[in-house]
């Protein structure tokens, strides 16, 4: 299976600031995604991180608020900009690797963000 | 787009009992149905999946069934153990699209 690490694992931030979350995979992967999971809730897809091009955002999420980079096939960042308490959540990186089982999705350990 | 409904939202059983979680999907083109287990404070992990060319798949104490005509699939856990306590998510996706649509999750509590 793909080994995924995220940094930071958790952070407490002030309103109005920004936080960049890093996702590193131990092998090249076809697709990378960013999810948000609020306490007790399901997984909400924020965007697909595209290597070498702009990310594809889901309805309700915009690039100005959640800029995403993916400079290569093993690394991506998600920035949560101009944070408010409503952004408090767990942010998860996820990958699908073509060399593994068809469509099998792996998740990173998550970044627990608290905005004061 | 795809819509996945999952029931129940909470399921409480005694150790040794069976547990069943049900999901329905809306898009008949969906052909891949994974189930994820998420323990408290941990990441979701794939526990079993099924593709639309089969009706049932088993792996030790867990099994998944699929009814394409009715567009529903279910997770069955037999001889439940306290370590089965977790949130379980079902999902559905279409061929060619790697992005599944997740259900809202079922919190399974197994009482010793």
mmCIF file with all atom_site columns, C-alpha atoms in Angstrom:
data_model
loop_
_atom_site.group_PDB
_atom_site.id
_atom_site.type_symbol
_atom_site.label_atom_id
_atom_site.label_alt_id
_atom_site.label_comp_id
_atom_site.label_asym_id
_atom_site.label_entity_id
_atom_site.label_seq_id
_atom_site.pdbx_PDB_ins_code
_atom_site.Cartn_x
_atom_site.Cartn_y
_atom_site.Cartn_z
_atom_site.occupancy
_atom_site.B_iso_or_equiv
_atom_site.pdbx_formal_charge
_atom_site.auth_seq_id
_atom_site.auth_comp_id
_atom_site.auth_asym_id
_atom_site.auth_atom_id
_atom_site.pdbx_PDB_model_num
ATOM 1   C CA . UNK A 1 1   ? 0.000   0.000   0.000   1.00 0.00 ? 1   UNK A CA 1
ATOM 2   C CA . UNK A 1 2   ? 1.027   3.634   -0.458  1.00 0.00 ? 2   UNK A CA 1
ATOM 3   C CA . UNK A 1 3   ? 2.586   5.273   2.599   1.00 0.00 ? 3   UNK A CA 1
ATOM 4   C CA . UNK A 1 4   ? 1.349   8.819   3.057   1.00 0.00 ? 4   UNK A CA 1
ATOM 5   C CA . UNK A 1 5   ? 2.628   11.383  5.536   1.00 0.00 ? 5   UNK A CA 1
ATOM 6   C CA . UNK A 1 6   ? 1.202   14.780  6.359   1.00 0.00 ? 6   UNK A CA 1
ATOM 7   C CA . UNK A 1 7   ? 2.684   17.773  8.121   1.00 0.00 ? 7   UNK A CA 1
ATOM 8   C CA . UNK A 1 8   ? 1.716   19.229  10.481  1.00 0.00 ? 8   UNK A CA 1
ATOM 9   C CA . UNK A 1 9   ? -0.325  16.601  12.279  1.00 0.00 ? 9   UNK A CA 1
ATOM 10  C CA . UNK A 1 10  ? -2.169  19.322  14.143  1.00 0.00 ? 10  UNK A CA 1
ATOM 11  C CA . UNK A 1 11  ? -2.109  23.073  14.608  1.00 0.00 ? 11  UNK A CA 1
ATOM 12  C CA . UNK A 1 12  ? -3.906  25.835  16.425  1.00 0.00 ? 12  UNK A CA 1
ATOM 13  C CA . UNK A 1 13  ? -4.121  29.034  14.430  1.00 0.00 ? 13  UNK A CA 1
ATOM 14  C CA . UNK A 1 14  ? -5.449  32.529  14.826  1.00 0.00 ? 14  UNK A CA 1
ATOM 15  C CA . UNK A 1 15  ? -8.315  33.897  12.785  1.00 0.00 ? 15  UNK A CA 1
ATOM 16  C CA . UNK A 1 16  ? -7.161  35.617  9.598   1.00 0.00 ? 16  UNK A CA 1
ATOM 17  C CA . UNK A 1 17  ? -3.923  33.671  9.208   1.00 0.00 ? 17  UNK A CA 1
ATOM 18  C CA . UNK A 1 18  ? -3.072  30.923  6.703   1.00 0.00 ? 18  UNK A CA 1
ATOM 19  C CA . UNK A 1 19  ? -1.753  27.403  7.140   1.00 0.00 ? 19  UNK A CA 1
ATOM 20  C CA . UNK A 1 20  ? -0.073  25.199  4.550   1.00 0.00 ? 20  UNK A CA 1
ATOM 21  C CA . UNK A 1 21  ? -0.422  21.438  4.909   1.00 0.00 ? 21  UNK A CA 1
ATOM 22  C CA . UNK A 1 22  ? 2.040   19.137  3.193   1.00 0.00 ? 22  UNK A CA 1
ATOM 23  C CA . UNK A 1 23  ? 1.353   15.658  1.839   1.00 0.00 ? 23  UNK A CA 1
ATOM 24  C CA . UNK A 1 24  ? 4.200   13.300  0.893   1.00 0.00 ? 24  UNK A CA 1
ATOM 25  C CA . UNK A 1 25  ? 3.753   9.864   -0.691  1.00 0.00 ? 25  UNK A CA 1
ATOM 26  C CA . UNK A 1 26  ? 6.453   7.181   -0.784  1.00 0.00 ? 26  UNK A CA 1
ATOM 27  C CA . UNK A 1 27  ? 5.880   6.423   -4.463  1.00 0.00 ? 27  UNK A CA 1
ATOM 28  C CA . UNK A 1 28  ? 4.592   8.116   -7.583  1.00 0.00 ? 28  UNK A CA 1
ATOM 29  C CA . UNK A 1 29  ? 0.816   8.139   -7.683  1.00 0.00 ? 29  UNK A CA 1
ATOM 30  C CA . UNK A 1 30  ? -1.700  8.859   -10.373 1.00 0.00 ? 30  UNK A CA 1
ATOM 31  C CA . UNK A 1 31  ? -4.112  11.028  -8.450  1.00 0.00 ? 31  UNK A CA 1
ATOM 32  C CA . UNK A 1 32  ? -4.039  13.017  -5.244  1.00 0.00 ? 32  UNK A CA 1
ATOM 33  C CA . UNK A 1 33  ? -6.989  14.519  -3.431  1.00 0.00 ? 33  UNK A CA 1
ATOM 34  C CA . UNK A 1 34  ? -7.682  16.752  -0.480  1.00 0.00 ? 34  UNK A CA 1
ATOM 35  C CA . UNK A 1 35  ? -10.635 16.081  1.813   1.00 0.00 ? 35  UNK A CA 1
ATOM 36  C CA . UNK A 1 36  ? -12.125 17.843  4.795   1.00 0.00 ? 36  UNK A CA 1
ATOM 37  C CA . UNK A 1 37  ? -13.730 15.931  7.634   1.00 0.00 ? 37  UNK A CA 1
ATOM 38  C CA . UNK A 1 38  ? -15.566 17.881  10.287  1.00 0.00 ? 38  UNK A CA 1
ATOM 39  C CA . UNK A 1 39  ? -16.140 16.209  13.671  1.00 0.00 ? 39  UNK A CA 1
ATOM 40  C CA . UNK A 1 40  ? -18.578 13.331  13.378  1.00 0.00 ? 40  UNK A CA 1
ATOM 41  C CA . UNK A 1 41  ? -19.081 13.946  9.683   1.00 0.00 ? 41  UNK A CA 1
ATOM 42  C CA . UNK A 1 42  ? -18.301 12.198  6.440   1.00 0.00 ? 42  UNK A CA 1
ATOM 43  C CA . UNK A 1 43  ? -15.483 12.947  4.024   1.00 0.00 ? 43  UNK A CA 1
ATOM 44  C CA . UNK A 1 44  ? -15.978 16.025  1.847   1.00 0.00 ? 44  UNK A CA 1
ATOM 45  C CA . UNK A 1 45  ? -13.815 16.317  -1.246  1.00 0.00 ? 45  UNK A CA 1
ATOM 46  C CA . UNK A 1 46  ? -12.196 19.743  -1.556  1.00 0.00 ? 46  UNK A CA 1
ATOM 47  C CA . UNK A 1 47  ? -10.259 19.264  -4.779  1.00 0.00 ? 47  UNK A CA 1
ATOM 48  C CA . UNK A 1 48  ? -8.190  17.002  -6.985  1.00 0.00 ? 48  UNK A CA 1
ATOM 49  C CA . UNK A 1 49  ? -4.547  18.048  -7.055  1.00 0.00 ? 49  UNK A CA 1
ATOM 50  C CA . UNK A 1 50  ? -3.309  17.896  -10.641 1.00 0.00 ? 50  UNK A CA 1
ATOM 51  C CA . UNK A 1 51  ? 0.378   17.537  -11.346 1.00 0.00 ? 51  UNK A CA 1
ATOM 52  C CA . UNK A 1 52  ? 1.634   20.466  -13.361 1.00 0.00 ? 52  UNK A CA 1
ATOM 53  C CA . UNK A 1 53  ? -1.698  22.252  -13.634 1.00 0.00 ? 53  UNK A CA 1
ATOM 54  C CA . UNK A 1 54  ? -4.366  23.963  -11.559 1.00 0.00 ? 54  UNK A CA 1
ATOM 55  C CA . UNK A 1 55  ? -6.338  21.853  -9.115  1.00 0.00 ? 55  UNK A CA 1
ATOM 56  C CA . UNK A 1 56  ? -9.926  20.852  -9.855  1.00 0.00 ? 56  UNK A CA 1
ATOM 57  C CA . UNK A 1 57  ? -12.212 22.165  -7.118  1.00 0.00 ? 57  UNK A CA 1
ATOM 58  C CA . UNK A 1 58  ? -15.529 20.762  -5.977  1.00 0.00 ? 58  UNK A CA 1
ATOM 59  C CA . UNK A 1 59  ? -18.623 22.871  -5.609  1.00 0.00 ? 59  UNK A CA 1
ATOM 60  C CA . UNK A 1 60  ? -18.331 25.161  -2.618  1.00 0.00 ? 60  UNK A CA 1
ATOM 61  C CA . UNK A 1 61  ? -14.539 25.304  -2.605  1.00 0.00 ? 61  UNK A CA 1
ATOM 62  C CA . UNK A 1 62  ? -12.495 27.978  -4.374  1.00 0.00 ? 62  UNK A CA 1
ATOM 63  C CA . UNK A 1 63  ? -8.859  28.435  -5.215  1.00 0.00 ? 63  UNK A CA 1
ATOM 64  C CA . UNK A 1 64  ? -8.507  31.721  -3.348  1.00 0.00 ? 64  UNK A CA 1
ATOM 65  C CA . UNK A 1 65  ? -9.516  30.038  -0.092  1.00 0.00 ? 65  UNK A CA 1
ATOM 66  C CA . UNK A 1 66  ? -7.806  26.665  -0.648  1.00 0.00 ? 66  UNK A CA 1
ATOM 67  C CA . UNK A 1 67  ? -4.848  27.073  -3.005  1.00 0.00 ? 67  UNK A CA 1
ATOM 68  C CA . UNK A 1 68  ? -3.269  23.730  -3.894  1.00 0.00 ? 68  UNK A CA 1
ATOM 69  C CA . UNK A 1 69  ? 0.066   22.861  -5.412  1.00 0.00 ? 69  UNK A CA 1
ATOM 70  C CA . UNK A 1 70  ? 1.311   19.586  -6.855  1.00 0.00 ? 70  UNK A CA 1
ATOM 71  C CA . UNK A 1 71  ? 4.805   20.045  -8.242  1.00 0.00 ? 71  UNK A CA 1
ATOM 72  C CA . UNK A 1 72  ? 5.438   16.318  -8.815  1.00 0.00 ? 72  UNK A CA 1
ATOM 73  C CA . UNK A 1 73  ? 3.850   12.864  -8.526  1.00 0.00 ? 73  UNK A CA 1
ATOM 74  C CA . UNK A 1 74  ? 4.710   12.372  -4.847  1.00 0.00 ? 74  UNK A CA 1
ATOM 75  C CA . UNK A 1 75  ? 3.985   15.713  -3.170  1.00 0.00 ? 75  UNK A CA 1
ATOM 76  C CA . UNK A 1 76  ? 1.163   18.201  -2.731  1.00 0.00 ? 76  UNK A CA 1
ATOM 77  C CA . UNK A 1 77  ? 0.266   21.115  -0.482  1.00 0.00 ? 77  UNK A CA 1
ATOM 78  C CA . UNK A 1 78  ? -3.049  22.552  0.610   1.00 0.00 ? 78  UNK A CA 1
ATOM 79  C CA . UNK A 1 79  ? -3.228  26.058  2.045   1.00 0.00 ? 79  UNK A CA 1
ATOM 80  C CA . UNK A 1 80  ? -6.162  27.162  4.139   1.00 0.00 ? 80  UNK A CA 1
ATOM 81  C CA . UNK A 1 81  ? -6.230  30.937  3.699   1.00 0.00 ? 81  UNK A CA 1
ATOM 82  C CA . UNK A 1 82  ? -7.651  33.731  5.812   1.00 0.00 ? 82  UNK A CA 1
ATOM 83  C CA . UNK A 1 83  ? -8.886  31.205  8.345   1.00 0.00 ? 83  UNK A CA 1
ATOM 84  C CA . UNK A 1 84  ? -12.009 31.503  10.448  1.00 0.00 ? 84  UNK A CA 1
ATOM 85  C CA . UNK A 1 85  ? -13.291 29.197  13.216  1.00 0.00 ? 85  UNK A CA 1
ATOM 86  C CA . UNK A 1 86  ? -15.524 27.495  10.604  1.00 0.00 ? 86  UNK A CA 1
ATOM 87  C CA . UNK A 1 87  ? -12.351 26.123  8.999   1.00 0.00 ? 87  UNK A CA 1
ATOM 88  C CA . UNK A 1 88  ? -11.626 24.050  12.100  1.00 0.00 ? 88  UNK A CA 1
ATOM 89  C CA . UNK A 1 89  ? -11.600 20.504  10.809  1.00 0.00 ? 89  UNK A CA 1
ATOM 90  C CA . UNK A 1 90  ? -9.443  17.545  9.892   1.00 0.00 ? 90  UNK A CA 1
ATOM 91  C CA . UNK A 1 91  ? -7.828  17.834  6.472   1.00 0.00 ? 91  UNK A CA 1
ATOM 92  C CA . UNK A 1 92  ? -6.887  14.576  4.775   1.00 0.00 ? 92  UNK A CA 1
ATOM 93  C CA . UNK A 1 93  ? -4.683  13.905  1.800   1.00 0.00 ? 93  UNK A CA 1
ATOM 94  C CA . UNK A 1 94  ? -5.636  10.878  -0.284  1.00 0.00 ? 94  UNK A CA 1
ATOM 95  C CA . UNK A 1 95  ? -4.131  9.082   -3.263  1.00 0.00 ? 95  UNK A CA 1
ATOM 96  C CA . UNK A 1 96  ? -5.055  6.552   -5.893  1.00 0.00 ? 96  UNK A CA 1
ATOM 97  C CA . UNK A 1 97  ? -2.072  4.665   -7.269  1.00 0.00 ? 97  UNK A CA 1
ATOM 98  C CA . UNK A 1 98  ? -2.466  2.961   -10.611 1.00 0.00 ? 98  UNK A CA 1
ATOM 99  C CA . UNK A 1 99  ? 0.059   0.314   -9.740  1.00 0.00 ? 99  UNK A CA 1
ATOM 100 C CA . UNK A 1 100 ? -2.040  -0.867  -6.799  1.00 0.00 ? 100 UNK A CA 1
ATOM 101 C CA . UNK A 1 101 ? -5.518  -2.322  -6.766  1.00 0.00 ? 101 UNK A CA 1
ATOM 102 C CA . UNK A 1 102 ? -7.913  -0.689  -9.201  1.00 0.00 ? 102 UNK A CA 1
ATOM 103 C CA . UNK A 1 103 ? -9.407  2.428   -7.685  1.00 0.00 ? 103 UNK A CA 1
ATOM 104 C CA . UNK A 1 104 ? -8.088  1.623   -4.199  1.00 0.00 ? 104 UNK A CA 1
ATOM 105 C CA . UNK A 1 105 ? -7.762  4.838   -2.281  1.00 0.00 ? 105 UNK A CA 1
ATOM 106 C CA . UNK A 1 106 ? -5.316  5.458   0.551   1.00 0.00 ? 106 UNK A CA 1
ATOM 107 C CA . UNK A 1 107 ? -5.568  8.236   3.097   1.00 0.00 ? 107 UNK A CA 1
ATOM 108 C CA . UNK A 1 108 ? -2.962  10.193  4.981   1.00 0.00 ? 108 UNK A CA 1
ATOM 109 C CA . UNK A 1 109 ? -3.117  10.484  8.778   1.00 0.00 ? 109 UNK A CA 1
ATOM 110 C CA . UNK A 1 110 ? -4.803  13.874  8.603   1.00 0.00 ? 110 UNK A CA 1
ATOM 111 C CA . UNK A 1 111 ? -4.076  17.359  9.914   1.00 0.00 ? 111 UNK A CA 1
ATOM 112 C CA . UNK A 1 112 ? -6.263  18.501  12.786  1.00 0.00 ? 112 UNK A CA 1
ATOM 113 C CA . UNK A 1 113 ? -6.748  22.252  12.486  1.00 0.00 ? 113 UNK A CA 1
ATOM 114 C CA . UNK A 1 114 ? -8.247  24.437  15.195  1.00 0.00 ? 114 UNK A CA 1
ATOM 115 C CA . UNK A 1 115 ? -8.896  28.101  14.426  1.00 0.00 ? 115 UNK A CA 1
ATOM 116 C CA . UNK A 1 116 ? -9.412  30.457  17.355  1.00 0.00 ? 116 UNK A CA 1
ATOM 117 C CA . UNK B 2 1   ? -24.078 13.419  -9.765  1.00 0.00 ? 1   UNK B CA 1
ATOM 118 C CA . UNK B 2 2   ? -23.922 10.324  -7.611  1.00 0.00 ? 2   UNK B CA 1
ATOM 119 C CA . UNK B 2 3   ? -25.787 10.251  -4.310  1.00 0.00 ? 3   UNK B CA 1
ATOM 120 C CA . UNK B 2 4   ? -25.020 7.638   -1.656  1.00 0.00 ? 4   UNK B CA 1
ATOM 121 C CA . UNK B 2 5   ? -27.355 7.080   1.279   1.00 0.00 ? 5   UNK B CA 1
ATOM 122 C CA . UNK B 2 6   ? -26.107 5.060   4.263   1.00 0.00 ? 6   UNK B CA 1
ATOM 123 C CA . UNK B 2 7   ? -28.103 3.559   7.134   1.00 0.00 ? 7   UNK B CA 1
ATOM 124 C CA . UNK B 2 8   ? -28.166 3.379   10.063  1.00 0.00 ? 8   UNK B CA 1
ATOM 125 C CA . UNK B 2 9   ? -26.154 6.319   11.317  1.00 0.00 ? 9   UNK B CA 1
ATOM 126 C CA . UNK B 2 10  ? -25.513 4.502   14.602  1.00 0.00 ? 10  UNK B CA 1
ATOM 127 C CA . UNK B 2 11  ? -25.544 0.771   15.299  1.00 0.00 ? 11  UNK B CA 1
ATOM 128 C CA . UNK B 2 12  ? -25.083 -0.748  18.722  1.00 0.00 ? 12  UNK B CA 1
ATOM 129 C CA . UNK B 2 13  ? -24.611 -4.517  19.104  1.00 0.00 ? 13  UNK B CA 1
ATOM 130 C CA . UNK B 2 14  ? -23.439 -7.026  21.672  1.00 0.00 ? 14  UNK B CA 1
ATOM 131 C CA . UNK B 2 15  ? -20.149 -8.798  21.153  1.00 0.00 ? 15  UNK B CA 1
ATOM 132 C CA . UNK B 2 16  ? -20.710 -11.893 19.037  1.00 0.00 ? 16  UNK B CA 1
ATOM 133 C CA . UNK B 2 17  ? -23.765 -10.520 17.260  1.00 0.00 ? 17  UNK B CA 1
ATOM 134 C CA . UNK B 2 18  ? -23.863 -9.685  13.568  1.00 0.00 ? 18  UNK B CA 1
ATOM 135 C CA . UNK B 2 19  ? -23.976 -6.153  12.200  1.00 0.00 ? 19  UNK B CA 1
ATOM 136 C CA . UNK B 2 20  ? -25.358 -5.010  8.869   1.00 0.00 ? 20  UNK B CA 1
ATOM 137 C CA . UNK B 2 21  ? -24.878 -1.602  7.292   1.00 0.00 ? 21  UNK B CA 1
ATOM 138 C CA . UNK B 2 22  ? -26.786 -0.689  4.145   1.00 0.00 ? 22  UNK B CA 1
ATOM 139 C CA . UNK B 2 23  ? -26.094 1.798   1.363   1.00 0.00 ? 23  UNK B CA 1
ATOM 140 C CA . UNK B 2 24  ? -27.999 2.838   -1.715  1.00 0.00 ? 24  UNK B CA 1
ATOM 141 C CA . UNK B 2 25  ? -26.647 4.698   -4.713  1.00 0.00 ? 25  UNK B CA 1
ATOM 142 C CA . UNK B 2 26  ? -28.318 6.678   -7.466  1.00 0.00 ? 26  UNK B CA 1
ATOM 143 C CA . UNK B 2 27  ? -26.081 6.398   -10.543 1.00 0.00 ? 27  UNK B CA 1
ATOM 144 C CA . UNK B 2 28  ? -26.534 3.095   -12.354 1.00 0.00 ? 28  UNK B CA 1
ATOM 145 C CA . UNK B 2 29  ? -23.152 3.654   -14.038 1.00 0.00 ? 29  UNK B CA 1
ATOM 146 C CA . UNK B 2 30  ? -21.324 3.227   -10.725 1.00 0.00 ? 30  UNK B CA 1
ATOM 147 C CA . UNK B 2 31  ? -19.325 0.015   -10.745 1.00 0.00 ? 31  UNK B CA 1
ATOM 148 C CA . UNK B 2 32  ? -16.967 0.095   -7.752  1.00 0.00 ? 32  UNK B CA 1
ATOM 149 C CA . UNK B 2 33  ? -18.121 0.025   -4.127  1.00 0.00 ? 33  UNK B CA 1
ATOM 150 C CA . UNK B 2 34  ? -15.505 0.221   -1.361  1.00 0.00 ? 34  UNK B CA 1
ATOM 151 C CA . UNK B 2 35  ? -16.022 0.176   2.389   1.00 0.00 ? 35  UNK B CA 1
ATOM 152 C CA . UNK B 2 36  ? -13.762 2.077   4.763   1.00 0.00 ? 36  UNK B CA 1
ATOM 153 C CA . UNK B 2 37  ? -13.264 1.713   8.493   1.00 0.00 ? 37  UNK B CA 1
ATOM 154 C CA . UNK B 2 38  ? -12.214 4.731   10.513  1.00 0.00 ? 38  UNK B CA 1
ATOM 155 C CA . UNK B 2 39  ? -11.222 4.211   14.122  1.00 0.00 ? 39  UNK B CA 1
ATOM 156 C CA . UNK B 2 40  ? -11.342 7.182   16.453  1.00 0.00 ? 40  UNK B CA 1
ATOM 157 C CA . UNK B 2 41  ? -8.572  9.649   15.657  1.00 0.00 ? 41  UNK B CA 1
ATOM 158 C CA . UNK B 2 42  ? -7.242  7.581   12.763  1.00 0.00 ? 42  UNK B CA 1
ATOM 159 C CA . UNK B 2 43  ? -7.399  7.656   8.990   1.00 0.00 ? 43  UNK B CA 1
ATOM 160 C CA . UNK B 2 44  ? -10.038 5.784   6.946   1.00 0.00 ? 44  UNK B CA 1
ATOM 161 C CA . UNK B 2 45  ? -8.773  2.416   5.765   1.00 0.00 ? 45  UNK B CA 1
ATOM 162 C CA . UNK B 2 46  ? -10.190 0.201   3.056   1.00 0.00 ? 46  UNK B CA 1
ATOM 163 C CA . UNK B 2 47  ? -11.538 -3.048  4.513   1.00 0.00 ? 47  UNK B CA 1
ATOM 164 C CA . UNK B 2 48  ? -13.327 -4.579  1.556   1.00 0.00 ? 48  UNK B CA 1
ATOM 165 C CA . UNK B 2 49  ? -14.582 -3.609  -1.871  1.00 0.00 ? 49  UNK B CA 1
ATOM 166 C CA . UNK B 2 50  ? -16.772 -5.067  -4.578  1.00 0.00 ? 50  UNK B CA 1
ATOM 167 C CA . UNK B 2 51  ? -17.086 -4.485  -8.274  1.00 0.00 ? 51  UNK B CA 1
ATOM 168 C CA . UNK B 2 52  ? -20.306 -4.615  -10.236 1.00 0.00 ? 52  UNK B CA 1
ATOM 169 C CA . UNK B 2 53  ? -19.491 -7.907  -11.934 1.00 0.00 ? 53  UNK B CA 1
ATOM 170 C CA . UNK B 2 54  ? -19.965 -9.863  -8.692  1.00 0.00 ? 54  UNK B CA 1
ATOM 171 C CA . UNK B 2 55  ? -22.799 -10.078 -6.219  1.00 0.00 ? 55  UNK B CA 1
ATOM 172 C CA . UNK B 2 56  ? -20.928 -10.994 -3.040  1.00 0.00 ? 56  UNK B CA 1
ATOM 173 C CA . UNK B 2 57  ? -17.442 -10.934 -1.618  1.00 0.00 ? 57  UNK B CA 1
ATOM 174 C CA . UNK B 2 58  ? -16.175 -12.289 1.698   1.00 0.00 ? 58  UNK B CA 1
ATOM 175 C CA . UNK B 2 59  ? -13.061 -11.770 3.749   1.00 0.00 ? 59  UNK B CA 1
ATOM 176 C CA . UNK B 2 60  ? -13.076 -13.687 7.018   1.00 0.00 ? 60  UNK B CA 1
ATOM 177 C CA . UNK B 2 61  ? -15.754 -12.084 9.224   1.00 0.00 ? 61  UNK B CA 1
ATOM 178 C CA . UNK B 2 62  ? -16.762 -9.377  6.789   1.00 0.00 ? 62  UNK B CA 1
ATOM 179 C CA . UNK B 2 63  ? -18.744 -9.636  3.592   1.00 0.00 ? 63  UNK B CA 1
ATOM 180 C CA . UNK B 2 64  ? -20.275 -7.246  1.119   1.00 0.00 ? 64  UNK B CA 1
ATOM 181 C CA . UNK B 2 65  ? -23.288 -7.887  -1.075  1.00 0.00 ? 65  UNK B CA 1
ATOM 182 C CA . UNK B 2 66  ? -24.359 -5.923  -4.121  1.00 0.00 ? 66  UNK B CA 1
ATOM 183 C CA . UNK B 2 67  ? -27.750 -5.718  -5.804  1.00 0.00 ? 67  UNK B CA 1
ATOM 184 C CA . UNK B 2 68  ? -27.270 -3.764  -9.016  1.00 0.00 ? 68  UNK B CA 1
ATOM 185 C CA . UNK B 2 69  ? -30.927 -3.874  -9.950  1.00 0.00 ? 69  UNK B CA 1
ATOM 186 C CA . UNK B 2 70  ? -31.998 -2.265  -6.697  1.00 0.00 ? 70  UNK B CA 1
ATOM 187 C CA . UNK B 2 71  ? -28.826 -0.144  -6.520  1.00 0.00 ? 71  UNK B CA 1
ATOM 188 C CA . UNK B 2 72  ? -27.930 -1.085  -3.010  1.00 0.00 ? 72  UNK B CA 1
ATOM 189 C CA . UNK B 2 73  ? -25.021 -2.775  -1.283  1.00 0.00 ? 73  UNK B CA 1
ATOM 190 C CA . UNK B 2 74  ? -24.463 -3.891  2.263   1.00 0.00 ? 74  UNK B CA 1
ATOM 191 C CA . UNK B 2 75  ? -21.646 -4.642  4.679   1.00 0.00 ? 75  UNK B CA 1
ATOM 192 C CA . UNK B 2 76  ? -22.052 -7.658  6.927   1.00 0.00 ? 76  UNK B CA 1
ATOM 193 C CA . UNK B 2 77  ? -19.856 -8.243  9.970   1.00 0.00 ? 77  UNK B CA 1
ATOM 194 C CA . UNK B 2 78  ? -20.295 -11.534 11.795  1.00 0.00 ? 78  UNK B CA 1
ATOM 195 C CA . UNK B 2 79  ? -19.152 -12.450 15.319  1.00 0.00 ? 79  UNK B CA 1
ATOM 196 C CA . UNK B 2 80  ? -18.501 -8.810  16.144  1.00 0.00 ? 80  UNK B CA 1
ATOM 197 C CA . UNK B 2 81  ? -15.698 -7.921  18.525  1.00 0.00 ? 81  UNK B CA 1
ATOM 198 C CA . UNK B 2 82  ? -15.042 -4.730  20.509  1.00 0.00 ? 82  UNK B CA 1
ATOM 199 C CA . UNK B 2 83  ? -12.229 -3.847  18.097  1.00 0.00 ? 83  UNK B CA 1
ATOM 200 C CA . UNK B 2 84  ? -14.820 -3.643  15.320  1.00 0.00 ? 84  UNK B CA 1
ATOM 201 C CA . UNK B 2 85  ? -16.094 -0.477  17.001  1.00 0.00 ? 85  UNK B CA 1
ATOM 202 C CA . UNK B 2 86  ? -15.474 2.355   14.518  1.00 0.00 ? 86  UNK B CA 1
ATOM 203 C CA . UNK B 2 87  ? -17.148 4.501   11.901  1.00 0.00 ? 87  UNK B CA 1
ATOM 204 C CA . UNK B 2 88  ? -17.765 2.699   8.630   1.00 0.00 ? 88  UNK B CA 1
ATOM 205 C CA . UNK B 2 89  ? -18.165 4.539   5.329   1.00 0.00 ? 89  UNK B CA 1
ATOM 206 C CA . UNK B 2 90  ? -19.523 3.136   2.112   1.00 0.00 ? 90  UNK B CA 1
ATOM 207 C CA . UNK B 2 91  ? -18.716 4.705   -1.244  1.00 0.00 ? 91  UNK B CA 1
ATOM 208 C CA . UNK B 2 92  ? -19.590 4.368   -4.921  1.00 0.00 ? 92  UNK B CA 1
ATOM 209 C CA . UNK B 2 93  ? -17.704 5.376   -8.052  1.00 0.00 ? 93  UNK B CA 1
ATOM 210 C CA . UNK B 2 94  ? -17.933 4.981   -11.811 1.00 0.00 ? 94  UNK B CA 1
ATOM 211 C CA . UNK B 2 95  ? -15.477 3.338   -14.129 1.00 0.00 ? 95  UNK B CA 1
ATOM 212 C CA . UNK B 2 96  ? -12.911 5.846   -15.353 1.00 0.00 ? 96  UNK B CA 1
ATOM 213 C CA . UNK B 2 97  ? -13.503 8.113   -12.362 1.00 0.00 ? 97  UNK B CA 1
ATOM 214 C CA . UNK B 2 98  ? -11.303 7.442   -9.354  1.00 0.00 ? 98  UNK B CA 1
ATOM 215 C CA . UNK B 2 99  ? -13.264 9.714   -7.047  1.00 0.00 ? 99  UNK B CA 1
ATOM 216 C CA . UNK B 2 100 ? -15.855 7.893   -4.978  1.00 0.00 ? 100 UNK B CA 1
ATOM 217 C CA . UNK B 2 101 ? -18.897 9.494   -3.413  1.00 0.00 ? 101 UNK B CA 1
ATOM 218 C CA . UNK B 2 102 ? -19.011 8.655   0.282   1.00 0.00 ? 102 UNK B CA 1
ATOM 219 C CA . UNK B 2 103 ? -21.956 7.850   2.476   1.00 0.00 ? 103 UNK B CA 1
ATOM 220 C CA . UNK B 2 104 ? -22.438 9.752   5.721   1.00 0.00 ? 104 UNK B CA 1
ATOM 221 C CA . UNK B 2 105 ? -20.982 6.973   7.848   1.00 0.00 ? 105 UNK B CA 1
ATOM 222 C CA . UNK B 2 106 ? -22.237 4.496   10.443  1.00 0.00 ? 106 UNK B CA 1
ATOM 223 C CA . UNK B 2 107 ? -20.918 4.521   13.970  1.00 0.00 ? 107 UNK B CA 1
ATOM 224 C CA . UNK B 2 108 ? -20.723 0.879   15.070  1.00 0.00 ? 108 UNK B CA 1
ATOM 225 C CA . UNK B 2 109 ? -20.456 0.236   18.788  1.00 0.00 ? 109 UNK B CA 1
ATOM 226 C CA . UNK B 2 110 ? -19.754 -3.306  19.945  1.00 0.00 ? 110 UNK B CA 1
ATOM 227 C CA . UNK B 2 111 ? -20.427 -3.831  23.636  1.00 0.00 ? 111 UNK B CA 1
ATOM 228 C CA . UNK B 2 112 ? -18.306 -6.462  25.425  1.00 0.00 ? 112 UNK B CA 1
#
